[in-house]
XYZ file of C-alpha atoms in Angstrom:
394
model
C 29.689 29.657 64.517
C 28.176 30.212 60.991
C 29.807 31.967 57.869
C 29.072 35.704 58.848
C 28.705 36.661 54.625
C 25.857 33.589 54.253
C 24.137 34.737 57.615
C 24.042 38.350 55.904
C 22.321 36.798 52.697
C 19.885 34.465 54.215
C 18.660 36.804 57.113
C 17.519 39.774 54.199
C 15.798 38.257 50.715
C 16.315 40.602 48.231
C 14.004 43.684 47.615
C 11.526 41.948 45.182
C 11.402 38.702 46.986
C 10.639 40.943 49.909
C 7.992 43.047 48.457
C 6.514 39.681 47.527
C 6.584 38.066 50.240
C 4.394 41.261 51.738
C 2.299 40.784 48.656
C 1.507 36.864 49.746
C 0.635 37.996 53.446
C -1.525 40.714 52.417
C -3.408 38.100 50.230
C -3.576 35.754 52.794
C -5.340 38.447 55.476
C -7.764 40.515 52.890
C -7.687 38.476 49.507
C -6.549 38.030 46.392
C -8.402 41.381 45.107
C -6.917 42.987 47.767
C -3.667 43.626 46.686
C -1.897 44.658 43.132
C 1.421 42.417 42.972
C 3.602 43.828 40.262
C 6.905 42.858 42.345
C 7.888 39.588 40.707
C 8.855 38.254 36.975
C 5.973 35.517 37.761
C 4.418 34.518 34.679
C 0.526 34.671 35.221
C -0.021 32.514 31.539
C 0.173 29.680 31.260
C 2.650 27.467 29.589
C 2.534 27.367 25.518
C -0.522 24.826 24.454
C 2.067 22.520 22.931
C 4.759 22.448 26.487
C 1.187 21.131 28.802
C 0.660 18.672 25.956
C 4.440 17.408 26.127
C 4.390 17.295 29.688
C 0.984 14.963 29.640
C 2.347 12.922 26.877
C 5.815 12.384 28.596
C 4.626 11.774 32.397
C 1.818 8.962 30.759
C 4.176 7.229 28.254
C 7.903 7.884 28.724
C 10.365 5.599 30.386
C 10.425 6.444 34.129
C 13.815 5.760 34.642
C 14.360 8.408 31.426
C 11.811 10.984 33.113
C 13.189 10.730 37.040
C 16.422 9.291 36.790
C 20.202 10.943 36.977
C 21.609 12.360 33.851
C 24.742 12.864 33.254
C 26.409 16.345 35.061
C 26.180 18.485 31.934
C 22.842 16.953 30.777
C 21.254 14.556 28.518
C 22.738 14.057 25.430
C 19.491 14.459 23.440
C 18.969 17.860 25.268
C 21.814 19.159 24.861
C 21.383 18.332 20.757
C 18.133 19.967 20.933
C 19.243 23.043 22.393
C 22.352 22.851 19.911
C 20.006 22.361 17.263
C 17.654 25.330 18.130
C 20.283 27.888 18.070
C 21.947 26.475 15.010
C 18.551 26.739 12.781
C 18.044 30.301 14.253
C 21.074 31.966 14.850
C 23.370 29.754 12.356
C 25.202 29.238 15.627
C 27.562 26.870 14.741
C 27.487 25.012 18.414
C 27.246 21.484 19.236
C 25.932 19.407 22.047
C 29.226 19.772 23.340
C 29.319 23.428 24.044
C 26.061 23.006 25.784
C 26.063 22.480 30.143
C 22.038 22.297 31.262
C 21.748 23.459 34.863
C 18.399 24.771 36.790
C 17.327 27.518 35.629
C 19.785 30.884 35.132
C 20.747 31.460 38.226
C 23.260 28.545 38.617
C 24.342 29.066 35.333
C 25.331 32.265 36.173
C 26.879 31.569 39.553
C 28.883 28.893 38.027
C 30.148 30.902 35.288
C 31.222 33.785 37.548
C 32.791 31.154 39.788
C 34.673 29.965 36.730
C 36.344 33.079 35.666
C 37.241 34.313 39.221
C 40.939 33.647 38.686
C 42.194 35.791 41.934
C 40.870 38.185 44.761
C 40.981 41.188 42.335
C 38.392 39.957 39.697
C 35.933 42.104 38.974
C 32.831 41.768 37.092
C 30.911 44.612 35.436
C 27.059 45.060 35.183
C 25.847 46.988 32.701
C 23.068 49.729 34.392
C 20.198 48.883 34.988
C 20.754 45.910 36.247
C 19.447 42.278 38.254
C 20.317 43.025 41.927
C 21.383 39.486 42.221
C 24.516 39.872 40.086
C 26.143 41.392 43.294
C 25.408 38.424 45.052
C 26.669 35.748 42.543
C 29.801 37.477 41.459
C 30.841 37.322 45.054
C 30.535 34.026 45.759
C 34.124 33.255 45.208
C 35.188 36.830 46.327
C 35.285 38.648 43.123
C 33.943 42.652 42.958
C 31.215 43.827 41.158
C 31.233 47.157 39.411
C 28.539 49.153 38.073
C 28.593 50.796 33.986
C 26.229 53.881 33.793
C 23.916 53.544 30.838
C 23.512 56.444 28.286
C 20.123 58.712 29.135
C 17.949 56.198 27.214
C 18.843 52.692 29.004
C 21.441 51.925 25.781
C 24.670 50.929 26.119
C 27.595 53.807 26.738
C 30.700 52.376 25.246
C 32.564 55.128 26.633
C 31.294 55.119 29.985
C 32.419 51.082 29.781
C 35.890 51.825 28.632
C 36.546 53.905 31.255
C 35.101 51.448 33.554
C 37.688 48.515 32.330
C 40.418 47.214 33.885
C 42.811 44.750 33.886
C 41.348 43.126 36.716
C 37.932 42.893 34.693
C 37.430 38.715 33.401
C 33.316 39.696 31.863
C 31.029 42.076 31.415
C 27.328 41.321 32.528
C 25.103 42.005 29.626
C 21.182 41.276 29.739
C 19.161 41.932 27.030
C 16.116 42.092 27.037
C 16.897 44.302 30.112
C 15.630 43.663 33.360
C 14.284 46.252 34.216
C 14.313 48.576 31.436
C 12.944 46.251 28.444
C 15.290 47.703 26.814
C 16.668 45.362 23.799
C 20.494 45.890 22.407
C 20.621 47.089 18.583
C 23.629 45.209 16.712
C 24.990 48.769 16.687
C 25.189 49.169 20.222
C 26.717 45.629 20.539
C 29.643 45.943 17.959
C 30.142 49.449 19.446
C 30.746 47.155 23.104
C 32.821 44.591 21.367
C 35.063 47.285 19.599
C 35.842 48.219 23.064
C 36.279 44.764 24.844
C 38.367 43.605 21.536
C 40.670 46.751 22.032
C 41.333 46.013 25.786
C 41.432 42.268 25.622
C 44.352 42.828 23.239
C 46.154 45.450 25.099
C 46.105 43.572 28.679
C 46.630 40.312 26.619
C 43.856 38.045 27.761
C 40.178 37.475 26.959
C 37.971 40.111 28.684
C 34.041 37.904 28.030
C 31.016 39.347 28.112
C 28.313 36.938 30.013
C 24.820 37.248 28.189
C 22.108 36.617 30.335
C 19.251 35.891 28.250
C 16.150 34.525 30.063
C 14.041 36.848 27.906
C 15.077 36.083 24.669
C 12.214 35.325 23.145
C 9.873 37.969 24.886
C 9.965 41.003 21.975
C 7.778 42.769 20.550
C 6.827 45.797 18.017
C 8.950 43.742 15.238
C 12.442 43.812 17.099
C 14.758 41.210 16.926
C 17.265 40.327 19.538
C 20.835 40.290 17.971
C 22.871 36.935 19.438
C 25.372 38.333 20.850
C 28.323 35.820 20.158
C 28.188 36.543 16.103
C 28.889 40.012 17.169
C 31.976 39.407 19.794
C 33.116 35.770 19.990
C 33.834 35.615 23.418
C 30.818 35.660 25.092
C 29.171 32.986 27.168
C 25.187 32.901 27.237
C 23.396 31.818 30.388
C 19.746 30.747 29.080
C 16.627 30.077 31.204
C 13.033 28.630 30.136
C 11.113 29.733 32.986
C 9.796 33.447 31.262
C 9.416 31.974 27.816
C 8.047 28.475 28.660
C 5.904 30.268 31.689
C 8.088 27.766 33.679
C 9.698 30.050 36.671
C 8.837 27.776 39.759
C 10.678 24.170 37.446
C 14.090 25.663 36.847
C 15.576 24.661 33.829
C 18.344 26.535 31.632
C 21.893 26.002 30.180
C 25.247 27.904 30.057
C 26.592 28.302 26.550
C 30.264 28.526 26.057
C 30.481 28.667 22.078
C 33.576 27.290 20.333
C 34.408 31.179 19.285
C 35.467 31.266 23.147
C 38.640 31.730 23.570
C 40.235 28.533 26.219
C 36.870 27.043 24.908
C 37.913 23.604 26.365
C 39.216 25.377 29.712
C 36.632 27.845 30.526
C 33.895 24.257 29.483
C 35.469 22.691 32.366
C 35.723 25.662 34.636
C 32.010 26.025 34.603
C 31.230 22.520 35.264
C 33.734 22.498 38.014
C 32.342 25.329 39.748
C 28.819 23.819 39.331
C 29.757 20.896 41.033
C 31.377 22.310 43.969
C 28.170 24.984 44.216
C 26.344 21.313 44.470
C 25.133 20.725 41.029
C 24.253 16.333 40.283
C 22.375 17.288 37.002
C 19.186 19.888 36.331
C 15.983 18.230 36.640
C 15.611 15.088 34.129
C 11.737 15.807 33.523
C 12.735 19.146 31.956
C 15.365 18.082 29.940
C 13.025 15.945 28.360
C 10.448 18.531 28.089
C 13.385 21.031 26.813
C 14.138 17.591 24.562
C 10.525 17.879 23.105
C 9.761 21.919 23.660
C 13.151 23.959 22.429
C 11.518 25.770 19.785
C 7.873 26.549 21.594
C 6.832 29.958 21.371
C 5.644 32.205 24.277
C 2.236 34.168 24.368
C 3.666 37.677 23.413
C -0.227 38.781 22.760
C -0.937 38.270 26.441
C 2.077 40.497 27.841
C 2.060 43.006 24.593
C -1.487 43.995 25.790
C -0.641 44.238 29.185
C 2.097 46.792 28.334
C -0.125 48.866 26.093
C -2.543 49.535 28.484
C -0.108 50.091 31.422
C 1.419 52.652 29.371
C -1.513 54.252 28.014
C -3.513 54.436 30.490
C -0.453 55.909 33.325
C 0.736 58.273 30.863
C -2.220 59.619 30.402
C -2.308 60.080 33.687
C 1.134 61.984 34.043
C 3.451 59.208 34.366
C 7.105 59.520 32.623
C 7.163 55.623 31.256
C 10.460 54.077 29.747
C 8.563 52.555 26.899
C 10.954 49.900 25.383
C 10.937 46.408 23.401
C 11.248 43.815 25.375
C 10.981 41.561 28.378
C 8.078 42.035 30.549
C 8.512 45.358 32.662
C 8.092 49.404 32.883
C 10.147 51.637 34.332
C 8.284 54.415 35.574
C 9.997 57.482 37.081
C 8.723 57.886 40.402
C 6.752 61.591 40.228
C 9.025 62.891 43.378
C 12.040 61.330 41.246
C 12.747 59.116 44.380
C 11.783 55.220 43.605
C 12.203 54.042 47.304
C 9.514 56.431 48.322
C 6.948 55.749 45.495
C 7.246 52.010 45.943
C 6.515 52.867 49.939
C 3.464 55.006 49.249
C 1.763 52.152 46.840
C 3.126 49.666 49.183
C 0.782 51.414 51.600
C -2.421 50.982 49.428
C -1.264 47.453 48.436
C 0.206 48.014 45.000
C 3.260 46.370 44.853
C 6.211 47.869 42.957
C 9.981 47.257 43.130
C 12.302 50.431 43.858
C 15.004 50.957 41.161
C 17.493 52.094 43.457
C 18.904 47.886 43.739
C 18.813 48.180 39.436
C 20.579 51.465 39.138
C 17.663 53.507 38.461
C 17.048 55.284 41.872
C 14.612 57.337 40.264
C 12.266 54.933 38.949
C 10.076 51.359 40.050
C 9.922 48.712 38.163
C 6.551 47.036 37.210
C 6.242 43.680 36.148
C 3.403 43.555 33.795
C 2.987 39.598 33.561
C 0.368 39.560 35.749
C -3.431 39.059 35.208
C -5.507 41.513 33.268
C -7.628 42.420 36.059
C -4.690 43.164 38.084
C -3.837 45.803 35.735
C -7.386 47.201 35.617
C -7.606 47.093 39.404
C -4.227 48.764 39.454
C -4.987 51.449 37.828
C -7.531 53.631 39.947
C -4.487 53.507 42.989
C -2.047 54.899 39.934
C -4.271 57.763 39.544
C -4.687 57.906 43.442
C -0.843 58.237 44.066
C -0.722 60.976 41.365
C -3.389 63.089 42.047
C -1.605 62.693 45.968
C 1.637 64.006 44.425
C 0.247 67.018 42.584
């Protein structure tokens, strides 16, 4: 006998890993130009000039047993003072090496930090629409409930609609931002508006109510938006970091949970996470990326390369009649399907091998999601099909 809830999970991937999966097959039988892939957050640039040079540098001249070798659980000490040090000089952070546990990539981080504040059956987590299908499945691991918060009309937070979402059964609120899927990037406004309400309710139920930031594109922004850090605004909130978008790193998993020492049970909820790590299988994330994360914490991605993307995506479909959400951040567009049903767009382009993701699993039923990281001359191949499935709707 197997556990019937893992047999569910591993006999379905999730939508996008399914659509891309389809994508890889269809490439396989007619070619690469065959098919527009827009399903996955897959970087198609490269790594920043100065992460490839690290890399060489490090796997010619650094110790082996430094580069391969166990670290300790939470990470190398000069990591974590790196990534301490980063956030410090930009945020004026006020975190240390000690508030700092490196694991691979944002997906652990997140699992363990879920794991950690599941205090009971009845814990529920909220996710703020739209949101990464794959909360559902790492909020559950330990058998807590995820909710869903409707966003306001324009992808922005609705404090109201989150208040009335709270209970006392509620340890976090999911927060991503950049949004995946929207792009859409938090205003300090927005944030404090959250916090006033979390603040309010974490008093009157008399413990901490967090908010987990999940921040793997951080540093992917553009038109001269900033994104706020969202502990200066409401101390207790965890951030669960990733390098793969920024560093054009998905496929090497390396990240870090957060806890800052504005957490309330600071100490506590520390050891919580790295418990539930270990017992979700964590040794230590991979040493070569530490060291590269050592070396690499303040590279830079190539916002030129996506920024152009997302011009001409959006240009070029609305012009053609597509309703595009048109926001900040991250690297996707939500388009509202023309027949307002995102399940049956994404099957019609699936059908002429353009590849992209229903909203429905993000909250946004009406919409796909296209990831725009992709080649240039996927776009420009893309587009004659977009016109295509238009002029088929009309």
């Amino acid at each position: 006998m197997v556990n019937r809830k893992a047999w569910e999970l591993g006999s379905s991937r999730s939508v996008i890993r399914e659509l891309f999966a389809y994508g890889q097959q269809q490439r396989q039988a007619l070619g690469d130009d065959a098919v527009c892939d827009f399903s996955l957050g897959n970087p198609a640039t490269p790594p920043p000039k100065g992460v490839l040079e690290a890399l060489t540098r490090l796997t010619q001249s650094e110790d082996p047993t430094a580069l391969h070798g166990y670290t300790a659980a939470e990470g190398a000490a000069a990591t974590r003072e790196a990534v301490a040090r980063s956030l410090n000089a930009r945020f004026s952070a006020g975190v240390t090496r000690g508030d700092v546990f490196m694991t691979a990539g944002a997906a652990p981080a997140l699992t363990a930090v879920f794991a950690a504040l599941t205090v009971s059956p009845d814990t529920e987590f909220l996710a703020l629409a739209p949101y990464f299908p794959e909360y559902a499945v790492f909020t559950g691991i330990k058998g807590a409930r995820m909710r869903v918060v409707p966003s306001a009309a324009d992808f922005s937070l609705d404090p109201a609609a989150l208040d009335a979402c709270l209970t006392p059964a509620v340890q976090a609120v999911i927060l991503k931002s950049p949004n995946n899927p929207s792009g859409m990037v938090y205003t300090e406004e927005n944030l404090r508006q959250v916090a006033e309400v979390l603040t309010r309710r974490s008093r009157e139920w008399g413990h901490p109510i967090y908010i987990v930031c999940d921040e793997p594109y951080r540093e992917l922004v553009y038109d001269g938006k900033a994104v706020p850090y969202v502990p200066g605004i409401y101390p207790n909130t965890v951030v669960c970091y990733s390098y793969s978008k920024c560093l054009s790193l998905p496929g090497d998993r390396i990240g870090y949970v957060l806890v800052p020492p504005t957490c309330e049970e600071h100490g506590d909820l520390l050891a919580a996470v790295a418990g539930a790590a270990r017992a979700i299988g964590h040794v230590c994330a991979p040493a070569t990326y530490q060291v590269l994360v050592r070396e690499c914490a303040d590279e830079a991605p190539d916002l030129a390369f996506y920024d152009e993307n997302r011009r001409l995506l959006y240009g070029a479909l609305s012009e053609m009649g597509y309703e595009l959400v048109y926001l900040a951040g991250a690297f996707y567009l939500l388009c509202r399907a023309p027949e307002g049903d995102g399940d049956a767009f994404s099957a019609r382009a699936r059908e002429q091998n353009l590849l992209v993701v229903s909203g429905a699993g993000f909250g946004a039923p009406a919409y796909v999601r296209i990831a725009y990281c992709v080649s240039r001359e996927t776009v420009l191949r893309s587009l004659p099909i977009f016109r295509r499935l238009m002029e088929e709707e009309r």
